Amino acid sequence: MSVTNLGIPGLVALAGRLVVDDDGRTAFLSVPELAGIHPLLVQAHERGKKVEYAETLATAVAAIAATQKTFDVRHDHALRALWYGLTARSQLLLAQEPADEAGAEAIVALRERFLPDGLAGSKATYAAEEGNAQRMTEKLDAPTRATLAETVLAPGGTALTAVELIASHARRLGELDRDKAKAGTRSEAGTDGRQVRTELIQLLSLVSSIAAKSTAPKAVLQRIVGPIDEALARA
């Protein structure tokens, strides 16, 4: 097994033990054949840390996106519940004998007031859904809240329940969107991960090769080769 089996995290940790940690750095610089490589390995180690950080943030962005998907599905279910529920109530009023046209119109007006884009609201961006929900909650004056609370859509759920769920899920989507944007911006390390990994592998392989041929004291060389062997054993 060689250092080629290590990923960026393992390579960065190993390089750090040789050029950052006091014990490894002191041993490294005391071997004349290796001292000249030290600045190059320090630079590669710094670039590797940037790549490692960017990869960590990329994973975080993916996790945020997955969470957003969950809340978006819930938001859309609540939105459809409100639209279809109010539509069904208006249709039922029209189906009665005599038809309650005024009541049906009032229900439709309520639906249009809170869902001006209709079902298309479920296709909006997360930011737009948050904005729509904010405007929706601003319409919740006391009389309207009472009307919504009295409008049953399903057992255990009213129009007010649906509105509150839409708003809650949309706010969470907006918060997650901002978190994702921040993480995505910080993850732009501007460094090619594959290139840095290749550079670290080449330098660490060279260190191993030089150490194997060096006439430096064995105790000193062990402080250099030891971390490499340990890293490979864990790989």
CSV table of N, CA and C in Angstrom, one decimal, residues 38-207:
chain,number,residue,atom,x,y,z
A,38,HIS,N,10.5,20.9,2.2
A,38,HIS,CA,9.6,21.4,3.2
A,38,HIS,C,8.7,22.5,2.8
A,39,PRO,N,9.2,23.6,2.1
A,39,PRO,CA,8.3,24.7,1.7
A,39,PRO,C,7.2,24.2,0.7
A,40,LEU,N,7.6,23.3,-0.2
A,40,LEU,CA,6.7,22.8,-1.2
A,40,LEU,C,5.6,22.0,-0.5
A,41,LEU,N,5.9,21.2,0.5
A,41,LEU,CA,4.9,20.4,1.2
A,41,LEU,C,4.0,21.3,2.1
A,42,VAL,N,4.6,22.3,2.6
A,42,VAL,CA,3.8,23.3,3.4
A,42,VAL,C,2.7,23.9,2.5
A,43,GLN,N,3.1,24.3,1.3
A,43,GLN,CA,2.2,25.0,0.4
A,43,GLN,C,1.1,24.0,-0.1
A,44,ALA,N,1.5,22.8,-0.4
A,44,ALA,CA,0.6,21.7,-0.8
A,44,ALA,C,-0.4,21.4,0.4
A,45,HIS,N,0.1,21.4,1.6
A,45,HIS,CA,-0.7,21.2,2.7
A,45,HIS,C,-1.8,22.3,2.9
A,46,GLU,N,-1.4,23.5,2.7
A,46,GLU,CA,-2.4,24.6,2.8
A,46,GLU,C,-3.4,24.5,1.7
A,47,ARG,N,-3.0,24.2,0.5
A,47,ARG,CA,-4.0,24.0,-0.6
A,47,ARG,C,-4.9,22.8,-0.3
A,48,GLY,N,-4.4,21.8,0.3
A,48,GLY,CA,-5.2,20.6,0.6
A,48,GLY,C,-6.2,20.9,1.7
A,49,LYS,N,-5.9,21.8,2.7
A,49,LYS,CA,-6.8,22.2,3.7
A,49,LYS,C,-8.0,22.9,3.1
A,50,LYS,N,-7.7,23.8,2.1
A,50,LYS,CA,-8.8,24.5,1.4
A,50,LYS,C,-9.7,23.6,0.6
A,51,VAL,N,-9.1,22.6,0.0
A,51,VAL,CA,-9.9,21.6,-0.7
A,51,VAL,C,-10.8,20.8,0.2
A,52,GLU,N,-10.2,20.4,1.4
A,52,GLU,CA,-10.9,19.6,2.4
A,52,GLU,C,-12.1,20.4,2.9
A,53,TYR,N,-11.8,21.7,3.2
A,53,TYR,CA,-12.9,22.6,3.7
A,53,TYR,C,-14.0,22.7,2.7
A,54,ALA,N,-13.6,22.9,1.4
A,54,ALA,CA,-14.6,23.0,0.3
A,54,ALA,C,-15.5,21.8,0.2
A,55,GLU,N,-14.8,20.6,0.3
A,55,GLU,CA,-15.6,19.3,0.2
A,55,GLU,C,-16.5,19.2,1.4
A,56,THR,N,-16.1,19.6,2.5
A,56,THR,CA,-17.0,19.6,3.7
A,56,THR,C,-18.2,20.4,3.5
A,57,LEU,N,-18.0,21.6,3.0
A,57,LEU,CA,-19.1,22.5,2.7
A,57,LEU,C,-20.0,22.0,1.6
A,58,ALA,N,-19.4,21.4,0.6
A,58,ALA,CA,-20.2,20.8,-0.5
A,58,ALA,C,-21.2,19.7,0.1
A,59,THR,N,-20.7,19.0,1.0
A,59,THR,CA,-21.5,17.9,1.7
A,59,THR,C,-22.6,18.6,2.5
A,60,ALA,N,-22.3,19.7,3.1
A,60,ALA,CA,-23.3,20.5,3.9
A,60,ALA,C,-24.3,21.0,3.0
A,61,VAL,N,-23.9,21.5,1.8
A,61,VAL,CA,-24.9,22.1,0.9
A,61,VAL,C,-25.9,21.0,0.4
A,62,ALA,N,-25.3,19.8,0.1
A,62,ALA,CA,-26.2,18.7,-0.3
A,62,ALA,C,-27.2,18.3,0.7
A,63,ALA,N,-26.7,18.3,2.0
A,63,ALA,CA,-27.6,18.0,3.1
A,63,ALA,C,-28.7,19.0,3.2
A,64,ILE,N,-28.4,20.3,3.1
A,64,ILE,CA,-29.4,21.4,3.2
A,64,ILE,C,-30.4,21.2,2.0
A,65,ALA,N,-29.9,20.9,0.8
A,65,ALA,CA,-30.8,20.8,-0.3
A,65,ALA,C,-31.8,19.6,-0.1
A,66,ALA,N,-31.3,18.5,0.5
A,66,ALA,CA,-32.2,17.4,0.8
A,66,ALA,C,-33.3,17.8,1.9
A,67,THR,N,-32.9,18.6,2.9
A,67,THR,CA,-33.8,19.1,3.9
A,67,THR,C,-34.8,20.0,3.2
A,68,GLN,N,-34.4,20.8,2.3
A,68,GLN,CA,-35.3,21.7,1.6
A,68,GLN,C,-36.4,21.0,0.8
A,69,LYS,N,-35.9,19.9,0.2
A,69,LYS,CA,-36.9,19.1,-0.6
A,69,LYS,C,-38.0,18.6,0.3
A,70,THR,N,-37.6,18.2,1.5
A,70,THR,CA,-38.7,17.7,2.5
A,70,THR,C,-39.7,18.8,2.8
A,71,PHE,N,-39.2,20.0,3.1
A,71,PHE,CA,-40.0,21.1,3.5
A,71,PHE,C,-40.8,21.6,2.3
A,72,ASP,N,-40.2,21.5,1.1
A,72,ASP,CA,-40.9,21.9,-0.1
A,72,ASP,C,-42.1,21.0,-0.4
A,73,VAL,N,-41.9,19.7,-0.2
A,73,VAL,CA,-43.0,18.8,-0.4
A,73,VAL,C,-44.2,19.1,0.6
A,74,ARG,N,-43.8,19.4,1.8
A,74,ARG,CA,-44.9,19.7,2.8
A,74,ARG,C,-45.6,21.0,2.5
A,75,HIS,N,-44.8,22.0,2.1
A,75,HIS,CA,-45.4,23.3,1.7
A,75,HIS,C,-46.4,23.1,0.5
A,76,ASP,N,-46.0,22.3,-0.4
A,76,ASP,CA,-46.9,22.1,-1.6
A,76,ASP,C,-48.1,21.3,-1.2
A,77,HIS,N,-48.0,20.4,-0.3
A,77,HIS,CA,-49.2,19.6,0.1
A,77,HIS,C,-50.1,20.6,0.8
A,78,ALA,N,-49.6,21.5,1.7
A,78,ALA,CA,-50.5,22.4,2.4
A,78,ALA,C,-51.1,23.4,1.4
A,79,LEU,N,-50.4,23.8,0.4
A,79,LEU,CA,-50.9,24.8,-0.6
A,79,LEU,C,-52.0,24.1,-1.4
A,80,ARG,N,-51.8,22.9,-1.8
A,80,ARG,CA,-52.9,22.2,-2.5
A,80,ARG,C,-54.1,21.9,-1.7
A,81,ALA,N,-53.8,21.6,-0.4
A,81,ALA,CA,-54.9,21.4,0.6
A,81,ALA,C,-55.8,22.6,0.6
A,82,LEU,N,-55.2,23.8,0.7
A,82,LEU,CA,-56.0,25.0,0.8
A,82,LEU,C,-56.7,25.3,-0.5
A,83,TRP,N,-56.1,25.1,-1.6
A,83,TRP,CA,-56.7,25.4,-2.9
A,83,TRP,C,-57.9,24.4,-3.2
A,84,TYR,N,-57.6,23.1,-3.1
A,84,TYR,CA,-58.6,22.2,-3.4
A,84,TYR,C,-59.7,22.2,-2.3
A,85,GLY,N,-59.3,22.4,-1.1
A,85,GLY,CA,-60.3,22.4,0.0
A,85,GLY,C,-61.3,23.5,-0.2
A,86,LEU,N,-60.8,24.7,-0.4
A,86,LEU,CA,-61.7,25.9,-0.6
A,86,LEU,C,-62.5,25.7,-1.9
A,87,THR,N,-61.9,25.2,-2.9
A,87,THR,CA,-62.6,24.9,-4.2
A,87,THR,C,-63.7,23.9,-4.0
A,88,ALA,N,-63.5,22.9,-3.2
A,88,ALA,CA,-64.5,21.9,-3.0
A,88,ALA,C,-65.7,22.5,-2.2
A,89,ARG,N,-65.3,23.3,-1.2
A,89,ARG,CA,-66.4,23.9,-0.4
A,89,ARG,C,-67.3,24.9,-1.3
A,90,SER,N,-66.6,25.6,-2.2
A,90,SER,CA,-67.4,26.5,-3.1
A,90,SER,C,-68.3,25.7,-4.0
A,91,GLN,N,-67.8,24.6,-4.5
A,91,GLN,CA,-68.6,23.8,-5.4
A,91,GLN,C,-69.8,23.1,-4.7
A,92,LEU,N,-69.5,22.7,-3.4
A,92,LEU,CA,-70.6,22.1,-2.7
A,92,LEU,C,-71.7,23.1,-2.4
A,93,LEU,N,-71.4,24.3,-2.2
A,93,LEU,CA,-72.4,25.3,-1.9
A,93,LEU,C,-73.2,25.6,-3.2
A,94,LEU,N,-72.6,25.4,-4.3
A,94,LEU,CA,-73.3,25.6,-5.6
A,94,LEU,C,-74.2,24.4,-5.9
A,95,ALA,N,-73.8,23.2,-5.3
A,95,ALA,CA,-74.5,22.0,-5.6
A,95,ALA,C,-75.8,21.9,-4.8
A,96,GLN,N,-76.0,22.8,-3.8
A,96,GLN,CA,-77.1,22.7,-2.9
A,96,GLN,C,-78.4,23.2,-3.6
A,97,GLU,N,-79.5,22.9,-3.1
A,97,GLU,CA,-80.8,23.4,-3.6
A,97,GLU,C,-81.5,24.2,-2.5
A,98,PRO,N,-81.6,25.5,-2.6
A,98,PRO,CA,-81.0,26.3,-3.7
A,98,PRO,C,-79.5,26.6,-3.6
A,99,ALA,N,-78.9,26.9,-4.7
A,99,ALA,CA,-77.4,27.1,-4.7
A,99,ALA,C,-77.1,28.3,-3.9
A,100,ASP,N,-76.0,28.2,-3.1
A,100,ASP,CA,-75.6,29.4,-2.3
A,100,ASP,C,-74.5,30.1,-3.1
A,101,GLU,N,-74.9,30.9,-4.1
A,101,GLU,CA,-73.9,31.5,-4.9
A,101,GLU,C,-73.1,32.6,-4.2
A,102,ALA,N,-73.7,33.3,-3.3
A,102,ALA,CA,-73.0,34.3,-2.5
A,102,ALA,C,-71.9,33.6,-1.7
A,103,GLY,N,-72.3,32.5,-1.0
A,103,GLY,CA,-71.4,31.8,-0.2
A,103,GLY,C,-70.2,31.2,-1.0
A,104,ALA,N,-70.6,30.7,-2.2
A,104,ALA,CA,-69.5,30.1,-3.1
A,104,ALA,C,-68.6,31.2,-3.5
A,105,GLU,N,-69.1,32.4,-3.9
A,105,GLU,CA,-68.3,33.5,-4.3
A,105,GLU,C,-67.3,34.0,-3.2
A,106,ALA,N,-67.9,34.0,-2.0
A,106,ALA,CA,-67.0,34.4,-0.9
A,106,ALA,C,-65.9,33.4,-0.6
A,107,ILE,N,-66.2,32.1,-0.8
A,107,ILE,CA,-65.1,31.1,-0.6
A,107,ILE,C,-64.1,31.3,-1.7
A,108,VAL,N,-64.5,31.5,-3.0
A,108,VAL,CA,-63.6,31.6,-4.1
A,108,VAL,C,-62.7,32.9,-3.9
A,109,ALA,N,-63.4,34.0,-3.4
A,109,ALA,CA,-62.6,35.2,-3.2
A,109,ALA,C,-61.6,35.0,-2.1
A,110,LEU,N,-61.9,34.2,-1.1
A,110,LEU,CA,-60.9,33.9,0.0
A,110,LEU,C,-59.8,33.1,-0.6
A,111,ARG,N,-60.1,32.2,-1.4
A,111,ARG,CA,-59.0,31.4,-2.1
A,111,ARG,C,-58.1,32.3,-2.9
A,112,GLU,N,-58.7,33.1,-3.7
A,112,GLU,CA,-58.0,34.0,-4.6
A,112,GLU,C,-57.1,35.0,-3.8
A,113,ARG,N,-57.6,35.4,-2.7
A,113,ARG,CA,-56.9,36.4,-1.8
A,113,ARG,C,-55.6,35.7,-1.3
A,114,PHE,N,-55.7,34.5,-0.9
A,114,PHE,CA,-54.5,33.8,-0.3
A,114,PHE,C,-53.7,33.1,-1.3
A,115,LEU,N,-54.3,32.7,-2.4
A,115,LEU,CA,-53.5,32.0,-3.4
A,115,LEU,C,-53.8,32.6,-4.8
A,116,PRO,N,-53.3,33.8,-5.0
A,116,PRO,CA,-53.5,34.5,-6.2
A,116,PRO,C,-52.9,33.8,-7.4
A,117,ASP,N,-51.9,33.0,-7.2
A,117,ASP,CA,-51.3,32.3,-8.3
A,117,ASP,C,-51.8,30.9,-8.4
A,118,GLY,N,-52.8,30.6,-7.6
A,118,GLY,CA,-53.4,29.2,-7.7
A,118,GLY,C,-52.4,28.1,-7.4
A,119,LEU,N,-52.5,27.0,-8.0
A,119,LEU,CA,-51.6,25.9,-7.8
A,119,LEU,C,-50.2,26.2,-8.3
A,120,ALA,N,-50.1,27.2,-9.1
A,120,ALA,CA,-48.7,27.5,-9.7
A,120,ALA,C,-47.8,28.0,-8.6
A,121,GLY,N,-48.4,28.3,-7.4
A,121,GLY,CA,-47.5,28.7,-6.3
A,121,GLY,C,-46.6,27.6,-5.8
A,122,SER,N,-47.0,26.4,-6.1
A,122,SER,CA,-46.2,25.3,-5.7
A,122,SER,C,-45.0,25.1,-6.6
A,123,LYS,N,-44.9,25.8,-7.7
A,123,LYS,CA,-43.8,25.7,-8.7
A,123,LYS,C,-42.8,26.8,-8.5
A,124,ALA,N,-43.0,27.7,-7.6
A,124,ALA,CA,-42.2,28.9,-7.4
A,124,ALA,C,-40.8,28.5,-6.8
A,125,THR,N,-39.9,29.4,-6.9
A,125,THR,CA,-38.6,29.2,-6.2
A,125,THR,C,-38.8,29.2,-4.7
A,126,TYR,N,-37.8,28.7,-4.0
A,126,TYR,CA,-37.9,28.8,-2.5
A,126,TYR,C,-38.0,30.2,-2.0
A,127,ALA,N,-37.3,31.1,-2.6
A,127,ALA,CA,-37.3,32.5,-2.2
A,127,ALA,C,-38.7,33.1,-2.5
A,128,ALA,N,-39.3,32.8,-3.7
A,128,ALA,CA,-40.6,33.3,-4.0
A,128,ALA,C,-41.6,32.7,-3.1
A,129,GLU,N,-41.5,31.4,-2.7
A,129,GLU,CA,-42.5,30.8,-1.8
A,129,GLU,C,-42.4,31.5,-0.5
A,130,GLU,N,-41.2,31.9,0.0
A,130,GLU,CA,-41.1,32.6,1.3
A,130,GLU,C,-41.8,33.9,1.2
A,131,GLY,N,-41.6,34.6,0.0
A,131,GLY,CA,-42.2,35.9,-0.1
A,131,GLY,C,-43.7,35.9,-0.2
A,132,ASN,N,-44.2,34.9,-0.9
A,132,ASN,CA,-45.6,34.7,-1.0
A,132,ASN,C,-46.3,34.4,0.3
A,133,ALA,N,-45.6,33.6,1.1
A,133,ALA,CA,-46.1,33.2,2.5
A,133,ALA,C,-46.1,34.5,3.4
A,134,GLN,N,-45.1,35.3,3.2
A,134,GLN,CA,-45.0,36.5,4.0
A,134,GLN,C,-46.2,37.4,3.7
A,135,ARG,N,-46.5,37.6,2.4
A,135,ARG,CA,-47.7,38.4,2.0
A,135,ARG,C,-49.0,37.7,2.5
A,136,MET,N,-49.0,36.4,2.5
A,136,MET,CA,-50.1,35.7,3.0
A,136,MET,C,-50.4,36.0,4.5
A,137,THR,N,-49.4,35.9,5.3
A,137,THR,CA,-49.6,36.1,6.7
A,137,THR,C,-50.0,37.6,7.0
A,138,GLU,N,-49.5,38.5,6.2
A,138,GLU,CA,-49.9,39.9,6.4
A,138,GLU,C,-51.4,40.1,6.2
A,139,LYS,N,-52.1,39.2,5.5
A,139,LYS,CA,-53.5,39.3,5.3
A,139,LYS,C,-54.3,38.7,6.4
A,140,LEU,N,-53.7,38.2,7.4
A,140,LEU,CA,-54.4,37.5,8.5
A,140,LEU,C,-54.8,38.5,9.6
A,141,ASP,N,-55.7,39.3,9.3
A,141,ASP,CA,-56.3,40.2,10.3
A,141,ASP,C,-57.3,39.3,11.2
A,142,ALA,N,-57.8,39.8,12.3
A,142,ALA,CA,-58.6,39.0,13.2
A,142,ALA,C,-59.9,38.4,12.5
A,143,PRO,N,-60.6,39.2,11.7
A,143,PRO,CA,-61.8,38.7,11.1
A,143,PRO,C,-61.5,37.6,10.1
A,144,THR,N,-60.4,37.8,9.3
A,144,THR,CA,-60.0,36.8,8.3
A,144,THR,C,-59.6,35.5,9.0
A,145,ARG,N,-58.8,35.7,10.1
A,145,ARG,CA,-58.3,34.5,10.8
A,145,ARG,C,-59.5,33.7,11.3
A,146,ALA,N,-60.5,34.4,11.8
A,146,ALA,CA,-61.7,33.7,12.4
A,146,ALA,C,-62.4,32.9,11.2
A,147,THR,N,-62.6,33.6,10.1
A,147,THR,CA,-63.2,32.9,8.9
A,147,THR,C,-62.5,31.7,8.5
A,148,LEU,N,-61.2,31.8,8.4
A,148,LEU,CA,-60.3,30.6,8.0
A,148,LEU,C,-60.4,29.5,9.1
A,149,ALA,N,-60.5,29.9,10.3
A,149,ALA,CA,-60.5,28.9,11.4
A,149,ALA,C,-61.9,28.2,11.4
A,150,GLU,N,-62.9,28.8,10.9
A,150,GLU,CA,-64.2,28.2,10.8
A,150,GLU,C,-64.4,27.3,9.5
A,151,THR,N,-63.5,27.5,8.6
A,151,THR,CA,-63.6,26.8,7.3
A,151,THR,C,-62.9,25.5,7.4
A,152,VAL,N,-63.6,24.4,7.6
A,152,VAL,CA,-63.0,23.1,7.8
A,152,VAL,C,-62.7,22.5,6.4
A,153,LEU,N,-61.4,22.1,6.2
A,153,LEU,CA,-61.0,21.4,4.9
A,153,LEU,C,-61.1,19.9,5.0
A,154,ALA,N,-60.7,19.4,6.2
A,154,ALA,CA,-60.7,18.0,6.4
A,154,ALA,C,-60.8,17.8,7.9
A,155,PRO,N,-61.1,16.6,8.4
A,155,PRO,CA,-61.2,16.3,9.8
A,155,PRO,C,-59.9,16.7,10.5
A,156,GLY,N,-60.0,17.6,11.5
A,156,GLY,CA,-58.8,18.0,12.2
A,156,GLY,C,-58.0,19.2,11.5
A,157,GLY,N,-58.5,19.7,10.4
A,157,GLY,CA,-57.7,20.7,9.7
A,157,GLY,C,-58.6,21.7,9.1
A,158,THR,N,-58.3,23.0,9.3
A,158,THR,CA,-59.1,24.1,8.8
A,158,THR,C,-58.2,24.9,7.7
A,159,ALA,N,-58.9,25.8,7.1
A,159,ALA,CA,-58.1,26.7,6.2
A,159,ALA,C,-57.0,27.4,6.9
A,160,LEU,N,-57.3,27.8,8.1
A,160,LEU,CA,-56.2,28.5,8.9
A,160,LEU,C,-55.0,27.5,9.1
A,161,THR,N,-55.3,26.3,9.4
A,161,THR,CA,-54.3,25.3,9.6
A,161,THR,C,-53.4,25.3,8.3
A,162,ALA,N,-54.0,25.2,7.2
A,162,ALA,CA,-53.3,25.1,5.9
A,162,ALA,C,-52.4,26.4,5.7
A,163,VAL,N,-53.0,27.6,5.9
A,163,VAL,CA,-52.3,28.8,5.8
A,163,VAL,C,-51.0,28.9,6.7
A,164,GLU,N,-51.2,28.5,7.9
A,164,GLU,CA,-50.1,28.5,8.9
A,164,GLU,C,-49.0,27.5,8.5
A,165,LEU,N,-49.4,26.3,8.0
A,165,LEU,CA,-48.4,25.4,7.5
A,165,LEU,C,-47.7,25.9,6.3
A,166,ILE,N,-48.4,26.5,5.4
A,166,ILE,CA,-47.7,27.1,4.2
A,166,ILE,C,-46.7,28.1,4.6
A,167,ALA,N,-47.1,29.0,5.5
A,167,ALA,CA,-46.2,30.0,6.0
A,167,ALA,C,-45.0,29.5,6.7
A,168,SER,N,-45.2,28.5,7.6
A,168,SER,CA,-44.2,27.9,8.4
A,168,SER,C,-43.1,27.2,7.5
A,169,HIS,N,-43.6,26.4,6.6
A,169,HIS,CA,-42.7,25.6,5.7
A,169,HIS,C,-42.0,26.6,4.8
A,170,ALA,N,-42.6,27.6,4.3
A,170,ALA,CA,-42.0,28.6,3.4
A,170,ALA,C,-40.9,29.4,4.1
A,171,ARG,N,-41.1,29.7,5.4
A,171,ARG,CA,-40.1,30.5,6.1
A,171,ARG,C,-38.9,29.6,6.3
A,172,ARG,N,-39.1,28.3,6.6
A,172,ARG,CA,-38.0,27.4,6.8
A,172,ARG,C,-37.2,27.2,5.5
A,173,LEU,N,-37.9,27.2,4.4
A,173,LEU,CA,-37.3,27.0,3.0
A,173,LEU,C,-36.4,28.2,2.8
A,174,GLY,N,-36.9,29.4,3.1
A,174,GLY,CA,-36.1,30.6,2.9
A,174,GLY,C,-34.8,30.6,3.8
A,175,GLU,N,-35.0,30.2,5.0
A,175,GLU,CA,-33.8,30.1,5.9
A,175,GLU,C,-32.8,29.2,5.4
A,176,LEU,N,-33.2,28.0,5.0
A,176,LEU,CA,-32.3,27.0,4.4
A,176,LEU,C,-31.7,27.5,3.1
A,177,ASP,N,-32.4,28.2,2.3
A,177,ASP,CA,-31.9,28.8,1.1
A,177,ASP,C,-30.7,29.7,1.4
A,178,ARG,N,-30.9,30.5,2.4
A,178,ARG,CA,-29.8,31.5,2.7
A,178,ARG,C,-28.6,30.7,3.3
A,179,ASP,N,-28.9,29.7,4.1
A,179,ASP,CA,-27.8,28.9,4.7
A,179,ASP,C,-27.0,28.2,3.5
A,180,LYS,N,-27.7,27.7,2.5
A,180,LYS,CA,-27.1,27.0,1.4
A,180,LYS,C,-26.3,28.0,0.6
A,181,ALA,N,-26.8,29.2,0.4
A,181,ALA,CA,-26.1,30.2,-0.4
A,181,ALA,C,-24.7,30.6,0.3
A,182,LYS,N,-24.8,30.7,1.6
A,182,LYS,CA,-23.6,31.1,2.4
A,182,LYS,C,-22.5,30.0,2.3
A,183,ALA,N,-23.0,28.7,2.5
A,183,ALA,CA,-22.1,27.6,2.4
A,183,ALA,C,-21.5,27.4,1.0
A,184,GLY,N,-22.4,27.6,0.0
A,184,GLY,CA,-21.9,27.5,-1.4
A,184,GLY,C,-20.9,28.5,-1.7
A,185,THR,N,-21.0,29.8,-1.2
A,185,THR,CA,-20.1,30.8,-1.5
A,185,THR,C,-18.7,30.5,-0.8
A,186,ARG,N,-18.8,30.0,0.4
A,186,ARG,CA,-17.5,29.7,1.1
A,186,ARG,C,-16.8,28.5,0.6
A,187,SER,N,-17.6,27.6,-0.1
A,187,SER,CA,-17.0,26.4,-0.6
A,187,SER,C,-16.2,26.6,-1.9
A,188,GLU,N,-16.3,27.8,-2.5
A,188,GLU,CA,-15.5,28.1,-3.7
A,188,GLU,C,-14.1,28.4,-3.4
A,189,ALA,N,-13.3,27.3,-3.2
A,189,ALA,CA,-11.9,27.4,-2.8
A,189,ALA,C,-11.0,27.9,-3.9
A,190,GLY,N,-11.5,27.7,-5.2
A,190,GLY,CA,-10.6,28.1,-6.3
A,190,GLY,C,-9.5,27.1,-6.5
A,191,THR,N,-9.5,25.9,-6.0
A,191,THR,CA,-8.4,25.0,-6.0
A,191,THR,C,-8.9,23.7,-6.6
A,192,ASP,N,-8.2,23.1,-7.5
A,192,ASP,CA,-8.5,21.8,-8.1
A,192,ASP,C,-8.2,20.7,-7.2
A,193,GLY,N,-9.2,20.0,-6.7
A,193,GLY,CA,-8.9,19.0,-5.7
A,193,GLY,C,-8.1,17.8,-6.2
A,194,ARG,N,-8.3,17.5,-7.5
A,194,ARG,CA,-7.5,16.4,-8.0
A,194,ARG,C,-6.1,16.8,-8.2
A,195,GLN,N,-5.8,18.0,-8.6
A,195,GLN,CA,-4.5,18.5,-8.8
A,195,GLN,C,-3.7,18.5,-7.5
A,196,VAL,N,-4.4,19.0,-6.4
A,196,VAL,CA,-3.8,19.1,-5.1
A,196,VAL,C,-3.5,17.7,-4.6
A,197,ARG,N,-4.4,16.8,-4.8
A,197,ARG,CA,-4.2,15.4,-4.3
A,197,ARG,C,-3.0,14.8,-5.0
A,198,THR,N,-2.9,15.0,-6.3
A,198,THR,CA,-1.7,14.5,-7.0
A,198,THR,C,-0.5,15.1,-6.5
A,199,GLU,N,-0.5,16.4,-6.2
A,199,GLU,CA,0.7,17.1,-5.7
A,199,GLU,C,1.1,16.5,-4.4
A,200,LEU,N,0.2,16.3,-3.5
A,200,LEU,CA,0.5,15.8,-2.2
A,200,LEU,C,1.0,14.3,-2.3
A,201,ILE,N,0.4,13.5,-3.1
A,201,ILE,CA,0.9,12.2,-3.3
A,201,ILE,C,2.3,12.1,-3.8
A,202,GLN,N,2.6,13.0,-4.8
A,202,GLN,CA,4.0,13.0,-5.3
A,202,GLN,C,5.0,13.5,-4.3
A,203,LEU,N,4.7,14.5,-3.5
A,203,LEU,CA,5.6,15.0,-2.5
A,203,LEU,C,5.8,14.0,-1.4
A,204,LEU,N,4.7,13.4,-0.9
A,204,LEU,CA,4.8,12.4,0.2
A,204,LEU,C,5.5,11.1,-0.3
A,205,SER,N,5.3,10.7,-1.5
A,205,SER,CA,6.0,9.6,-2.1
A,205,SER,C,7.5,9.9,-2.2
A,206,LEU,N,7.8,11.1,-2.6
A,206,LEU,CA,9.2,11.5,-2.6
A,206,LEU,C,9.9,11.5,-1.2
A,207,VAL,N,9.1,12.0,-0.2
A,207,VAL,CA,9.6,11.9,1.1
A,207,VAL,C,9.9,10.5,1.6
